[in-house]
XYZ file of C-alpha atoms in Angstrom:
339
model
C -4.998 19.684 -16.370
C -6.643 16.750 -18.147
C -5.886 13.343 -16.659
C -5.660 10.799 -19.474
C -6.159 7.042 -19.230
C -3.316 5.215 -20.994
C -3.500 1.631 -22.244
C -0.732 -0.775 -23.223
C -0.406 0.541 -26.767
C 0.100 4.047 -25.355
C 2.932 3.254 -22.932
C 5.466 5.186 -25.022
C 3.337 8.314 -24.615
C 3.077 7.784 -20.855
C 6.839 7.181 -20.616
C 7.567 10.433 -22.469
C 5.540 12.350 -19.872
C 7.542 10.736 -17.060
C 10.887 11.435 -18.744
C 9.902 15.098 -18.977
C 9.014 15.357 -15.287
C 5.270 14.683 -15.361
C 3.233 12.308 -13.186
C 1.586 9.079 -14.354
C -0.050 6.560 -12.012
C 0.702 2.898 -12.694
C -0.735 -0.477 -11.639
C 1.022 -3.137 -9.616
C 0.045 -6.403 -7.978
C -0.453 -4.557 -4.660
C -1.986 -1.078 -5.221
C -1.688 1.661 -7.859
C 1.429 3.831 -7.539
C 1.877 7.525 -8.367
C 4.821 7.498 -10.760
C 7.483 10.152 -11.212
C 11.037 9.943 -12.550
C 13.082 9.161 -9.432
C 16.127 11.023 -10.772
C 14.288 14.352 -11.167
C 13.944 16.205 -7.853
C 11.289 18.601 -9.148
C 9.154 15.729 -10.420
C 9.409 13.936 -7.081
C 8.440 17.125 -5.242
C 5.252 17.212 -7.337
C 4.325 13.783 -5.933
C 4.395 15.124 -2.377
C 2.417 18.217 -3.395
C -0.264 16.326 -5.363
C -0.810 13.734 -2.625
C -0.561 16.179 0.258
C 2.073 13.812 1.612
C 4.343 14.938 4.464
C 7.868 15.546 3.147
C 9.341 13.423 5.964
C 7.705 10.271 4.565
C 10.194 8.483 2.249
C 9.192 7.035 -1.130
C 9.672 3.611 -2.707
C 11.703 3.506 -5.907
C 10.360 1.051 -8.506
C 12.890 -0.621 -10.781
C 12.799 -2.786 -13.874
C 15.419 -5.208 -12.536
C 18.044 -5.587 -9.825
C 20.753 -4.175 -12.092
C 19.096 -0.750 -11.741
C 19.504 -0.914 -7.972
C 23.248 -1.466 -8.351
C 23.556 2.022 -9.842
C 22.654 3.489 -6.462
C 23.885 0.938 -3.912
C 27.355 -0.555 -3.464
C 27.149 -2.270 -0.068
C 24.545 -5.029 -0.006
C 23.356 -7.242 2.816
C 24.734 -10.802 2.333
C 21.187 -12.171 1.946
C 20.280 -9.750 -0.854
C 20.936 -12.044 -3.819
C 18.899 -14.888 -2.342
C 16.005 -12.552 -1.483
C 15.954 -10.962 -4.939
C 16.108 -14.350 -6.689
C 13.176 -15.676 -4.647
C 10.890 -12.657 -4.357
C 11.485 -10.243 -7.244
C 9.418 -9.297 -9.112
C 6.888 -9.283 -6.304
C 5.341 -7.547 -3.289
C 8.595 -7.111 -1.374
C 10.364 -3.762 -0.913
C 14.019 -3.749 0.167
C 15.742 -0.904 2.012
C 19.431 -0.263 1.288
C 21.891 2.458 2.218
C 22.593 4.331 -1.019
C 25.717 6.016 -2.349
C 25.843 9.648 -1.181
C 24.065 11.887 -3.690
C 23.027 8.955 -5.893
C 19.365 10.040 -5.831
C 17.717 13.366 -4.945
C 17.379 13.694 -1.161
C 13.639 14.339 -1.537
C 13.222 10.668 -2.527
C 14.568 9.434 0.803
C 13.134 12.295 2.900
C 16.718 13.128 3.820
C 17.591 9.627 5.046
C 20.733 7.783 3.955
C 18.590 4.814 2.897
C 16.184 4.238 0.009
C 13.467 1.606 -0.511
C 13.486 -0.344 -3.800
C 10.925 -2.685 -5.362
C 10.497 -4.568 -8.615
C 6.713 -4.759 -9.108
C 5.142 -7.873 -10.562
C 3.058 -6.218 -13.269
C 4.031 -6.486 -16.950
C 2.666 -3.067 -17.942
C 4.573 -1.238 -15.227
C 7.800 -3.110 -15.923
C 7.395 -2.149 -19.586
C 6.750 1.456 -18.536
C 9.914 1.639 -16.386
C 11.959 0.115 -19.213
C 10.563 2.648 -21.672
C 11.324 5.580 -19.341
C 14.876 4.336 -18.883
C 14.918 5.458 -15.239
C 13.415 4.111 -11.996
C 10.136 5.579 -10.786
C 9.056 6.634 -7.339
C 5.616 5.202 -6.711
C 3.773 5.882 -3.450
C 0.117 4.891 -3.464
C -1.741 7.020 -6.021
C -4.241 8.588 -3.647
C -4.685 11.578 -1.383
C -2.338 11.043 1.566
C -3.919 9.182 4.486
C -6.897 7.896 2.475
C -7.483 4.229 1.537
C -4.989 3.127 -1.096
C -6.256 2.709 -4.694
C -6.755 -0.804 -6.035
C -8.543 0.281 -9.249
C -7.792 3.043 -11.741
C -11.083 4.780 -10.923
C -9.894 5.170 -7.306
C -6.867 7.068 -8.628
C -9.074 9.187 -10.891
C -11.399 9.996 -7.987
C -8.553 11.365 -5.854
C -6.174 12.849 -8.416
C -8.133 13.831 -11.549
C -6.915 17.165 -12.868
C -3.754 16.940 -10.747
C -1.705 14.409 -12.736
C -1.118 13.859 -16.437
C -2.225 10.266 -16.676
C -3.118 6.820 -15.346
C -1.873 3.573 -16.905
C -4.898 1.270 -16.882
C -4.097 -2.154 -15.437
C -7.385 -3.428 -14.025
C -7.953 -4.322 -10.366
C -4.884 -5.176 -8.319
C -4.430 -8.771 -7.215
C -3.287 -8.472 -3.592
C -4.885 -5.232 -2.432
C -2.462 -4.274 0.369
C 0.948 -2.658 -0.082
C 4.223 -4.554 -0.261
C 6.186 -5.916 2.662
C 9.056 -3.552 3.518
C 12.248 -5.320 4.608
C 15.171 -3.343 6.013
C 18.516 -4.621 4.700
C 20.385 -1.358 5.237
C 22.818 -2.782 7.817
C 24.707 -5.757 6.350
C 25.621 -7.128 9.794
C 22.091 -7.023 11.253
C 19.262 -9.522 10.674
C 16.611 -8.436 8.150
C 13.761 -6.470 9.770
C 10.186 -6.046 8.535
C 9.116 -2.400 8.857
C 5.752 -2.871 7.132
C 3.971 -6.241 6.781
C 2.625 -7.386 3.427
C 1.931 -10.500 1.375
C 5.519 -11.740 1.789
C 5.251 -12.787 5.413
C 7.799 -13.210 8.197
C 7.171 -16.962 8.100
C 7.800 -17.213 4.350
C 10.972 -15.129 4.601
C 12.354 -17.175 7.482
C 11.575 -20.472 5.757
C 13.259 -19.298 2.540
C 16.293 -17.643 4.129
C 16.889 -19.950 7.074
C 17.415 -17.004 9.443
C 15.389 -15.096 12.018
C 13.590 -12.077 10.560
C 12.851 -9.292 13.035
C 9.645 -7.233 13.049
C 9.518 -3.547 13.988
C 6.324 -3.049 16.013
C 6.800 0.713 16.420
C 3.859 2.884 15.359
C 4.887 6.351 14.220
C 2.898 9.296 15.549
C 1.922 12.215 13.303
C 4.825 14.378 14.493
C 7.459 11.673 13.992
C 9.412 10.901 10.823
C 8.961 7.291 9.610
C 11.793 5.097 8.322
C 9.471 3.535 5.763
C 6.107 4.285 4.119
C 3.073 2.938 5.965
C 4.411 3.281 9.515
C 2.046 6.061 10.643
C -0.289 5.317 13.585
C -3.360 6.391 11.587
C -3.382 5.897 7.835
C -5.469 4.430 4.982
C -8.553 6.018 6.581
C -11.886 6.869 4.929
C -13.832 9.913 6.112
C -16.387 7.642 7.791
C -15.430 6.204 11.175
C -14.334 2.553 11.066
C -14.715 0.022 13.867
C -13.116 -3.427 13.838
C -15.444 -6.271 14.824
C -14.316 -9.596 16.306
C -15.953 -12.775 14.898
C -17.921 -13.330 18.116
C -19.190 -9.733 18.389
C -21.269 -9.238 15.236
C -24.690 -9.694 16.860
C -23.850 -7.274 19.656
C -22.350 -4.777 17.203
C -25.481 -4.669 15.049
C -27.753 -4.443 18.116
C -25.686 -1.540 19.462
C -25.800 0.292 16.119
C -29.594 -0.188 15.923
C -30.078 1.245 19.417
C -27.911 4.236 18.454
C -29.940 4.640 15.228
C -26.709 4.487 13.190
C -26.557 3.710 9.488
C -23.934 0.993 9.136
C -21.858 -0.079 6.151
C -20.123 -3.433 6.347
C -17.210 -5.183 4.657
C -19.201 -8.376 4.450
C -18.479 -11.975 3.528
C -21.300 -14.106 2.044
C -21.846 -15.700 5.474
C -22.120 -12.317 7.170
C -24.539 -11.010 4.553
C -26.706 -14.100 4.899
C -26.948 -13.614 8.654
C -27.242 -9.810 8.978
C -28.129 -8.262 5.600
C -31.310 -6.682 6.990
C -29.284 -4.772 9.591
C -26.837 -3.330 7.085
C -27.557 0.029 5.467
C -24.931 -0.837 2.855
C -22.433 -3.620 2.315
C -19.332 -4.218 0.247
C -19.398 -7.886 -0.788
C -16.235 -9.884 -0.182
C -15.909 -12.888 -2.470
C -15.599 -15.468 0.317
C -14.580 -15.924 3.950
C -10.829 -16.014 3.284
C -8.171 -13.560 4.417
C -7.078 -13.197 0.772
C -10.561 -11.953 -0.130
C -10.629 -9.583 2.846
C -7.206 -8.137 2.004
C -8.063 -7.666 -1.660
C -11.360 -5.976 -0.807
C -10.262 -3.853 2.153
C -9.332 -0.559 0.480
C -11.912 -0.831 -2.305
C -14.571 -1.615 0.289
C -13.658 1.300 2.543
C -13.802 3.635 -0.440
C -17.138 2.287 -1.674
C -18.798 2.442 1.746
C -17.465 5.952 2.290
C -19.647 7.019 -0.650
C -22.792 5.445 0.845
C -23.557 8.183 3.418
C -23.342 5.761 6.332
C -22.505 6.804 9.903
C -20.133 3.950 10.603
C -18.217 1.175 8.853
C -17.822 -2.257 10.439
C -14.863 -4.351 9.256
C -14.068 -7.966 10.165
C -11.101 -8.913 12.325
C -8.844 -11.788 11.220
C -6.137 -13.689 13.134
C -2.747 -11.985 12.815
C -0.959 -14.815 11.055
C 0.294 -14.951 7.461
C -1.457 -12.385 5.261
C -3.623 -11.544 8.285
C -0.715 -9.586 9.745
C -0.707 -7.195 6.765
C -4.515 -6.985 6.646
C -4.806 -6.161 10.348
C -1.918 -3.686 10.118
C -3.859 -1.694 7.486
C -7.251 -2.154 9.135
C -6.039 -0.997 12.564
C -4.681 2.189 11.003
C -7.874 2.722 8.998
C -9.850 2.377 12.229
C -7.410 4.475 14.292
C -6.844 1.301 16.384
C -10.506 1.165 17.514
C -12.403 -2.102 18.027
C -16.108 -2.480 18.724
C -16.375 -3.365 22.379
C -19.400 -5.076 23.884
């Protein structure tokens, strides 16, 4: 199968493929998604097969607007309208209990709930509108690998396996959406997966306490939401997380072990330790926004450099740092460099 790159003027062609049950990857503000018509069970099954994704891992359904969600849900949490008005389109996924049989069970991995998101990307919103149906859209990569933030990442993993990729440039945020469980109208909202829409922002906007599910799902357990697995987003090369005060010791240890090291490196880190790095992926600056945007692209790039080990910087788990560290810990299988 040839995998074609589609551009804005070719969206009608990409939409026709999706209507007929084919697969087309699409951009968003978070990562690239692997699109299939959410109403076609056979098309959705192809997504699991192409990614090598466990069938117990539910998918996120991407919609053009909130009216599409109302076709599948009839009992909304009382905070839903306020949340949608404030955060859609955007990097926030909402979980609702759906009407029985409203969507193929393969979408929800057999659960009674489904995750919905309205992505903040004009090309993808145009694509969904042109298809006339919502699209499932898990990250467009081989399951368990770092998520794709550029179209070439998608092509690397899925060329010859899907019909097309809608070109949308590099993603802005670089980590997947926050997942917020609103499936029980009488319970407080609960974050199942952290993202750019933080607990603090939600609580300030809504004026209520937002819970956070800290449970890490083992390989043999079924998750309630994408991104809850204990190990995920991992390159083939081993990753170690490095605390800000441990860089000198980490490089000394690697030198003594005669290890080739690749580093997700800020300008400050490169200035101090460039000579000790076999390879580096340059982050734009010292900020958490730069680290989050560069995390998956950096892991992918360094994985191609034939290094023995990847060092990645640790950030405080506040704001966007919660989402960054959530992804990094899973990429590193929870392992820190220890002096």
